Short mmCIF file of C-alpha atoms in Angstrom, two decimals:
data_model
loop_
_atom_site.label_atom_id
_atom_site.label_comp_id
_atom_site.label_asym_id
_atom_site.label_seq_id
_atom_site.Cartn_x
_atom_site.Cartn_y
_atom_site.Cartn_z
CA MET A 522 -21.52 1.73 3.47
CA GLN A 523 -23.34 -1.61 3.53
CA ILE A 524 -22.04 -5.18 3.88
CA ILE A 525 -23.48 -7.24 1.01
CA ASN A 526 -21.52 -10.51 1.11
CA LYS A 527 -18.87 -12.33 3.12
CA ILE A 528 -16.67 -15.40 2.63
CA ASP A 529 -14.37 -17.14 5.15
CA LEU A 530 -11.15 -18.62 3.74
CA LYS A 531 -10.12 -19.93 7.18
CA ARG A 532 -6.46 -18.92 6.97
CA LYS A 533 -4.48 -15.86 7.97
CA ILE A 534 -4.87 -13.11 5.35
CA SER A 535 -2.29 -10.34 4.98
CA LYS A 536 -3.77 -8.38 2.08
CA SER A 537 -6.62 -8.34 -0.42
CA LEU A 538 -7.14 -6.41 -3.66
CA ILE A 539 -10.09 -5.76 -5.95
CA ASN A 540 -9.65 -5.07 -9.68
CA GLU A 541 -10.82 -1.83 -11.30
CA SER A 542 -14.16 -3.13 -12.56
CA GLY A 543 -15.00 -4.81 -9.27
CA SER A 544 -15.37 -8.22 -10.94
CA MET A 545 -12.52 -10.03 -9.20
CA ALA A 546 -10.49 -10.08 -5.98
CA LEU A 547 -7.00 -11.30 -5.13
CA VAL A 548 -6.18 -12.52 -1.61
CA LEU A 549 -2.65 -12.94 -0.24
CA PHE A 550 -1.93 -15.04 2.84
CA ASP A 551 0.58 -14.29 5.57
CA ASN A 552 4.10 -15.64 5.01
CA SER A 553 2.75 -17.82 2.23
CA SER A 554 3.47 -18.72 -1.38
CA GLU A 555 -0.24 -19.27 -1.98
CA PHE A 556 -2.91 -16.86 -3.21
CA ALA A 557 -6.62 -17.04 -3.96
CA ILE A 558 -8.72 -15.64 -6.79
CA ILE A 559 -12.33 -14.71 -5.96
CA ASN A 560 -14.91 -13.84 -8.60
CA ILE A 561 -17.47 -11.15 -7.77
CA VAL A 562 -20.75 -11.94 -9.52
CA ASP A 563 -24.05 -10.19 -8.72
CA ASP A 564 -22.63 -8.95 -5.41
CA GLN A 565 -21.55 -12.46 -4.43
CA LEU A 566 -18.02 -13.57 -3.52
CA ILE A 567 -17.31 -16.87 -5.28
CA LEU A 568 -13.98 -18.62 -4.69
CA SER A 569 -12.47 -19.39 -8.10
CA TYR A 570 -9.18 -21.12 -7.24
CA TYR A 571 -6.06 -21.25 -5.10
CA HIS A 572 -2.55 -21.38 -6.57
CA GLN A 573 0.84 -21.85 -4.97
CA PHE A 574 4.26 -20.65 -6.16
CA ASP A 575 7.63 -21.98 -5.00
CA PHE A 576 8.43 -18.69 -3.24
CA VAL A 577 6.77 -16.52 -0.60
CA ILE A 578 4.64 -13.72 -2.09
CA LEU A 579 5.50 -10.30 -0.66
CA ASP A 580 3.25 -8.09 -2.79
CA ALA A 581 1.02 -8.05 -5.86
CA CYS A 582 -1.02 -5.72 -8.07
CA PHE A 583 -3.47 -5.99 -10.94
CA SER A 584 -2.01 -4.75 -14.25
CA THR A 585 -5.20 -5.33 -16.27
CA GLU A 586 -8.46 -7.05 -15.49
CA ASN A 587 -6.99 -10.51 -16.10
CA TYR A 588 -3.31 -10.13 -15.24
CA ILE A 589 -1.50 -9.79 -11.92
CA TRP A 590 2.13 -8.94 -11.18
CA PHE A 591 3.64 -10.65 -8.13
CA ALA A 592 6.72 -9.64 -6.11
CA LEU A 593 8.24 -12.70 -4.44
CA ASN A 594 11.07 -13.40 -2.03
CA GLY A 595 13.68 -15.50 -3.82
CA THR A 596 12.83 -15.06 -7.49
CA LYS A 597 12.05 -12.55 -10.24
CA ASN A 598 8.79 -10.63 -10.61
CA ILE A 599 6.06 -12.83 -12.11
CA GLU A 600 3.15 -11.85 -14.35
CA TRP A 601 0.20 -14.22 -13.87
CA ASN A 602 -2.58 -14.89 -16.39
CA ILE A 603 -5.69 -15.31 -14.25
CA ASP A 604 -7.72 -17.09 -16.94
CA THR A 605 -5.12 -19.64 -18.07
CA LYS A 606 -3.57 -20.02 -14.60
CA THR A 607 -0.07 -19.71 -16.05
CA ILE A 608 2.98 -17.45 -15.75
CA SER A 609 3.07 -15.23 -18.83
CA ARG A 610 6.25 -13.17 -18.24
CA THR A 611 9.01 -12.51 -15.69
CA CYS A 612 11.46 -9.68 -15.15
CA GLY A 613 14.14 -8.57 -12.74
CA GLU A 614 17.28 -9.92 -11.12
CA VAL A 615 17.63 -11.87 -7.88
CA VAL A 616 20.23 -10.32 -5.57
CA GLN A 617 20.85 -11.35 -1.96
CA ASN A 618 20.49 -8.68 0.70
CA ASN A 619 23.81 -8.39 2.57
CA LEU A 620 22.16 -7.01 5.72
CA ALA A 621 19.31 -9.55 5.76
CA PRO A 622 20.37 -12.69 3.85
CA HIS A 623 16.82 -14.11 3.92
CA LEU A 624 15.71 -11.22 1.66
CA ARG A 625 16.37 -11.77 -2.03
CA GLY A 626 14.03 -10.97 -4.87
CA TYR A 627 11.39 -8.24 -4.72
CA SER A 628 9.46 -6.74 -1.81
CA CYS A 629 6.76 -4.68 -3.55
CA ILE A 630 5.45 -3.92 -7.02
CA ARG A 631 3.18 -1.44 -8.81
CA VAL A 632 1.91 -0.86 -12.36
CA ILE A 633 1.04 2.53 -13.93
CA ALA A 634 -0.66 1.43 -17.13
CA SER A 635 -1.15 4.97 -18.47
CA LYS A 636 2.63 5.46 -18.43
CA ASN A 637 3.45 1.93 -19.60
CA LEU A 638 5.40 1.44 -16.37
CA LEU A 639 6.18 -1.44 -14.06
CA ILE A 640 7.88 -0.38 -10.81
CA ALA A 641 9.41 -2.93 -8.43
CA ALA A 642 11.58 -2.71 -5.30
CA ASN A 643 14.54 -5.09 -5.30
CA ALA A 644 14.98 -6.32 -1.70
CA GLY A 645 18.50 -7.51 -2.47
CA SER A 646 20.02 -4.44 -4.07
CA PHE A 647 18.06 -1.82 -2.07
CA LYS A 648 16.92 -0.25 -5.34
CA ILE A 649 13.63 0.59 -7.02
CA GLU A 650 13.64 -0.51 -10.65
CA PHE A 651 11.57 1.03 -13.46
CA TYR A 652 10.53 -1.04 -16.51
CA HIS A 653 8.63 -0.38 -19.72
CA LEU A 654 5.56 -2.52 -19.16
CA ASP A 655 5.23 -3.70 -22.76
CA SER A 656 8.85 -4.70 -23.42
CA LEU A 657 10.03 -5.15 -19.80
CA SER A 658 13.21 -3.27 -20.66
CA ARG A 659 14.70 -0.96 -18.00
CA LEU A 660 14.27 2.80 -18.19
CA ASP A 661 17.70 4.33 -18.73
CA ASN A 662 19.47 5.62 -15.60
CA SER A 663 16.38 5.16 -13.46
CA ASP A 664 17.29 2.76 -10.64
CA ALA A 665 16.69 4.52 -7.32
CA LEU A 666 18.01 3.91 -3.81
CA CYS A 667 15.35 2.67 -1.38
CA GLU A 668 17.36 2.08 1.79
CA VAL A 669 16.54 -1.03 3.83
CA TYR A 670 13.16 -2.51 2.98
CA THR A 671 10.58 -0.94 0.67
CA LYS A 672 7.21 -2.21 1.80
CA CYS A 673 4.83 -0.13 -0.29
CA ILE A 674 4.75 1.89 -3.53
CA VAL A 675 1.77 4.22 -4.09
CA VAL A 676 0.83 6.44 -7.02
CA HIS A 677 -0.35 10.06 -6.93
CA PRO A 678 -3.79 10.65 -8.54
CA ASN A 679 -2.15 12.44 -11.49
CA GLU A 680 -0.01 9.29 -12.03
CA GLN A 681 3.13 11.40 -12.40
CA ILE A 682 4.49 11.01 -8.86
CA ILE A 683 5.09 7.91 -6.75
CA ALA A 684 5.91 7.44 -3.08
CA ALA A 685 8.09 4.59 -1.82
CA GLN A 686 7.57 3.70 1.83
CA ILE A 687 10.60 2.27 3.62
CA THR A 688 10.26 0.35 6.90
CA GLU A 689 13.55 0.57 8.79
CA SER A 690 12.77 -0.78 12.27
CA GLU A 691 9.94 -1.14 14.75
CA ASP A 692 10.44 2.53 15.66
CA ALA A 693 11.22 4.29 12.39
CA GLY A 694 10.61 4.52 8.67
CA SER A 695 10.62 6.95 5.77
CA ILE A 696 8.85 7.83 2.54
CA ARG A 697 10.72 8.94 -0.61
CA PHE A 698 9.01 10.68 -3.53
CA PHE A 699 9.80 10.43 -7.25
CA GLU A 700 8.48 12.31 -10.27
CA ILE A 701 8.12 10.40 -13.55
CA LYS A 702 8.08 12.62 -16.60
CA ASP A 703 9.06 12.09 -20.25
CA ASN A 704 10.50 8.63 -19.50
CA ALA A 705 12.79 10.12 -16.86
CA VAL A 706 12.73 9.81 -13.07
CA ARG A 707 13.58 12.62 -10.65
CA LEU A 708 13.99 12.36 -6.87
CA TYR A 709 12.34 14.90 -4.56
CA LYS A 710 15.03 16.00 -2.11
CA LYS A 711 12.63 16.11 0.85
CA TYR A 712 11.32 12.99 2.53
CA ILE A 713 8.97 12.09 5.39
CA ALA A 714 10.54 10.45 8.45
CA THR A 715 8.16 8.62 10.79
CA LEU A 716 8.74 7.84 14.45
CA PHE A 717 6.89 4.55 14.09
CA ALA A 718 7.24 1.59 11.74
CA PRO A 719 5.14 2.55 8.68
CA SER A 720 2.97 -0.17 7.16
CA ALA A 721 0.95 1.65 4.50
CA CYS A 722 0.63 5.09 2.95
CA SER A 723 -1.56 6.91 0.44
CA PHE A 724 -2.20 10.23 -1.28
CA SER A 725 -5.55 11.87 -0.64
CA GLU A 726 -8.06 11.72 -3.49
CA ASN A 727 -7.18 15.28 -4.61
CA GLY A 728 -3.45 14.65 -4.23
CA GLU A 729 -2.99 17.49 -1.73
CA GLU A 730 -2.28 15.40 1.36
CA PHE A 731 -0.27 12.32 2.20
CA VAL A 732 -1.14 9.88 5.00
CA THR A 733 1.08 7.24 6.60
CA THR A 734 -0.06 4.53 9.02
CA GLY A 735 1.70 1.85 11.00
CA GLY A 736 2.75 0.78 14.46
CA PHE A 737 4.17 -2.13 16.37
CA PRO A 738 1.59 -1.39 18.16
CA PRO A 739 0.42 1.20 19.26
CA PHE A 740 -1.09 2.14 15.91
CA SER A 741 -0.16 5.57 14.54
CA TYR A 742 -1.39 7.79 11.72
CA GLN A 743 0.45 10.81 10.30
CA VAL A 744 -0.85 13.45 7.87
CA ASN A 745 1.38 15.72 5.75
CA LYS A 746 0.58 18.32 3.11
CA PHE A 747 1.66 17.55 -0.44
CA PRO A 748 3.91 18.46 -2.18
CA SER A 749 5.36 20.67 0.58
CA LEU A 750 5.31 17.72 3.05
CA ASP A 751 4.47 20.21 5.82
CA PHE A 752 3.28 18.40 8.94
CA VAL A 753 -0.49 18.52 9.59
CA ASN A 754 -1.31 16.02 12.31
CA GLU A 755 -0.38 12.80 14.05
CA PHE A 756 -2.64 10.61 16.14
CA THR A 757 -2.33 7.23 17.78
CA ASP A 758 -4.39 4.51 19.44
CA ASP A 759 -2.81 3.01 22.55
CA GLU A 760 -5.76 0.64 22.96
CA GLY A 761 -4.10 -1.51 20.32
CA LEU A 762 -1.43 -2.39 22.88
CA ASN A 763 -3.94 -4.55 24.70
CA ILE A 764 -5.09 -6.77 21.85
CA PRO A 765 -3.77 -10.35 21.76
CA GLU A 766 -1.39 -11.53 19.07
CA PRO A 767 -1.36 -12.36 16.23
CA TRP A 768 -2.04 -8.73 15.33
CA GLY A 769 0.51 -8.20 12.56
CA ASN A 770 2.16 -10.16 9.77
CA THR A 771 5.55 -11.47 8.76
CA ARG A 772 5.90 -9.42 5.55
CA GLY A 773 7.53 -6.57 7.40
CA ILE A 774 8.19 -5.27 10.86
CA THR A 775 4.78 -3.74 11.34
CA TYR A 776 1.08 -4.49 11.25
CA ASN A 777 -0.31 -4.20 7.71
CA ASN A 778 -3.10 -1.66 7.67
CA ASP A 779 -4.32 -0.56 4.23
CA PHE A 780 -6.80 2.30 4.25
CA LEU A 781 -8.76 4.71 2.04
CA ILE A 782 -9.13 8.51 2.12
CA SER A 783 -12.34 10.38 1.33
CA SER A 784 -12.95 14.11 1.85
CA SER A 785 -10.49 14.55 4.74
CA LYS A 786 -11.65 11.35 6.41
CA LEU A 787 -9.57 8.21 6.82
CA ILE A 788 -11.49 5.00 6.19
CA VAL A 789 -9.49 2.57 8.32
CA PRO A 790 -9.84 -1.20 8.85
CA TYR A 791 -9.33 -1.59 12.57
CA TYR A 792 -7.95 -4.10 15.05
CA ASN A 793 -11.37 -4.57 16.67
CA GLY A 794 -12.96 -5.83 13.43
CA HIS A 795 -14.55 -2.50 12.57
CA ILE A 796 -14.11 -0.06 9.70
CA ASN A 797 -13.72 3.37 11.28
CA TYR A 798 -14.15 6.82 9.76
CA ILE A 799 -11.50 9.05 11.37
CA GLU A 800 -11.28 12.82 10.91
CA GLN A 801 -7.79 13.82 9.77
CA GLU A 802 -7.93 17.10 11.66
CA THR A 803 -8.98 15.76 15.05
CA GLY A 804 -8.32 12.02 15.20
CA LYS A 805 -11.94 11.43 16.21
CA ILE A 806 -13.87 8.36 15.09
CA ILE A 807 -17.04 9.83 13.61
CA GLU A 808 -18.58 6.59 12.35
CA SER A 809 -17.88 2.89 12.82
CA ILE A 810 -19.11 -0.24 11.01
CA LYS A 811 -18.71 -3.76 12.41
CA CYS A 812 -17.16 -5.71 9.54
CA CYS A 813 -15.20 -8.78 10.71
CA SER A 814 -14.82 -10.92 13.82
CA SER A 815 -11.02 -10.57 13.80
CA LEU A 816 -8.51 -7.78 13.17
CA CYS A 817 -9.22 -6.02 9.83
CA ASN A 818 -6.01 -5.33 7.95
CA SER A 819 -6.85 -4.52 4.34
CA LEU A 820 -9.33 -2.23 2.58
CA THR A 821 -9.48 -1.62 -1.17
CA ARG A 822 -11.99 -0.30 -3.72
CA SER A 823 -13.03 -0.67 -7.35
CA GLN A 824 -12.22 2.12 -9.79
CA ASN A 825 -15.69 3.69 -9.54
CA ALA A 826 -15.60 3.15 -5.75
CA LYS A 827 -19.03 1.53 -5.69
CA LEU A 828 -17.59 -1.70 -4.28
CA LEU A 829 -15.16 -1.98 -1.39
CA LEU A 830 -13.35 -5.09 -0.20
CA CYS A 831 -12.19 -5.62 3.39
CA SER A 832 -10.25 -8.60 4.74
CA ALA A 833 -9.23 -9.74 8.20
CA ILE A 834 -6.41 -11.72 9.75
CA GLY A 835 -8.84 -14.48 10.73
CA GLY A 836 -9.67 -15.28 7.08
CA GLU A 837 -12.79 -13.25 6.37
CA VAL A 838 -13.21 -11.39 3.08
CA VAL A 839 -16.09 -8.90 3.08
CA LEU A 840 -17.71 -7.12 0.12
CA LEU A 841 -19.29 -3.73 0.85
CA ARG A 842 -21.36 -1.36 -1.26
CA ASN A 843 -20.48 2.31 -1.05
CA ASN A 844 -23.31 4.81 -1.49
CA ASP A 845 -21.94 7.94 0.15
CA LEU A 846 -18.14 8.20 0.03
CA GLU A 847 -16.47 10.13 -2.80
CA PHE A 848 -12.98 9.04 -3.85
CA ASN A 849 -12.35 10.40 -7.35
CA ASN A 850 -11.99 14.13 -6.69
CA VAL A 851 -8.65 14.54 -8.47
CA GLY A 852 -7.25 18.06 -8.30
CA ASP A 853 -4.97 19.88 -10.71
CA ALA A 854 -1.82 18.10 -11.85
CA THR A 855 0.84 18.33 -9.13
CA GLN A 856 4.51 18.52 -9.94
CA PHE A 857 7.71 19.33 -8.10
CA GLU A 858 9.77 22.43 -8.76
CA ASP A 859 13.01 21.59 -10.58
CA ALA A 860 15.03 23.16 -7.77
CA ASP A 861 13.55 20.65 -5.31
CA THR A 862 14.40 17.57 -7.38
CA THR A 863 17.50 15.83 -8.67
CA THR A 864 18.40 13.25 -11.28
CA ASN A 865 20.76 11.63 -8.75
CA LEU A 866 18.42 8.85 -7.63
CA LEU A 867 20.98 7.28 -5.32
CA LEU A 868 21.11 10.01 -2.66
CA PRO A 869 21.14 8.54 0.87
CA LEU A 870 18.62 9.99 3.30
CA LEU A 871 21.34 11.79 5.25
CA GLU A 872 21.87 14.06 2.23
CA MET A 873 18.17 14.92 2.00
CA GLU A 874 15.85 17.16 4.03
CA ASP A 875 13.75 15.19 6.49
CA ILE A 876 10.23 16.15 7.59
CA THR A 877 9.40 14.69 11.01
CA SER A 878 6.45 15.05 13.35
CA PRO A 879 7.15 17.82 15.92
CA LEU A 880 4.72 16.32 18.46
CA ASP A 881 6.03 14.75 21.65
CA ASP A 882 2.56 13.38 22.37
CA PRO A 883 0.39 12.63 19.33
CA LEU A 884 -3.36 13.08 19.63
CA GLN A 885 -5.27 10.07 20.88
CA ILE A 886 -7.90 8.58 18.61
CA THR A 887 -11.23 8.92 20.37
CA GLU A 888 -14.90 8.27 19.77
CA GLU A 889 -16.80 11.42 18.86
CA LYS A 890 -19.24 12.30 21.63
CA THR A 891 -22.87 12.73 20.62
#
């Protein structure tokens, strides 16, 4: 992995995204209604424009090369035309959260273009809503319970299963799983319970493992098999306790820490400004690249994985070229057994089977000795 260009936006970044072709990047700022569009031309990062909404942006995703869906606190979901710099469509309903009155609107959003689906978590109603992407009409009987605060929605490589990560407190969180098939949604009756505040999660590139990260700090990482959800490993880094604030963001309880997975290695943007390669089986750092001068908190890739984008709390956005990591090793289509799923999407967690780490003392992340 090689750094090929860098730009400093000189404001606190919470998240950055790169589109599938690697031609454009989106940057979100912490506790802000403003975002930035960056063009990527001949391996150069070129700031295109800033834009500001009237509401704080909580999440966003590319739907096509030139359109972005935004989830905002206080209003409906917004589709943004990058070229015309205008709102093209909206959807959803603003409901105030009775437990946290400052939350109303949507906390996270995801598009599955191959299934013509828009999926958004309503922070007011505690429900995940499913829409036909073309018409923006609701899928029938598909709204699903998502407990307190859904911070992240991720899609399985076969694009038939999604995971919804729920951050409950600084010490706990959970991940629910849903299967989307024939315009119907089914809930998997097992879920992962974490003993730390989860900030991000992802399926492995072959869809056979699921990784959750987070921390208040310290920073923790948990690996489970998929779809069984059997526990594999948990490791943590107590060194993160010693870093000065600001180390996290105001979007949720925990530090935002997007990551990638390649061949049983976690590719993690780290609090010391590095990108670390961590073995899932041992928790050892087997390679490290100095990327930013402040805490790295977001890492994303283009569809062909040749370009990676890393951003840091201090305002740096870094473009990297990938020559060695493989990300597109999709395995056979995974699906849940009917006996393990239900069409009752409103089951509370107490009526489901929880999978929790059995370790009293997780492994410590360490440098591999040479």
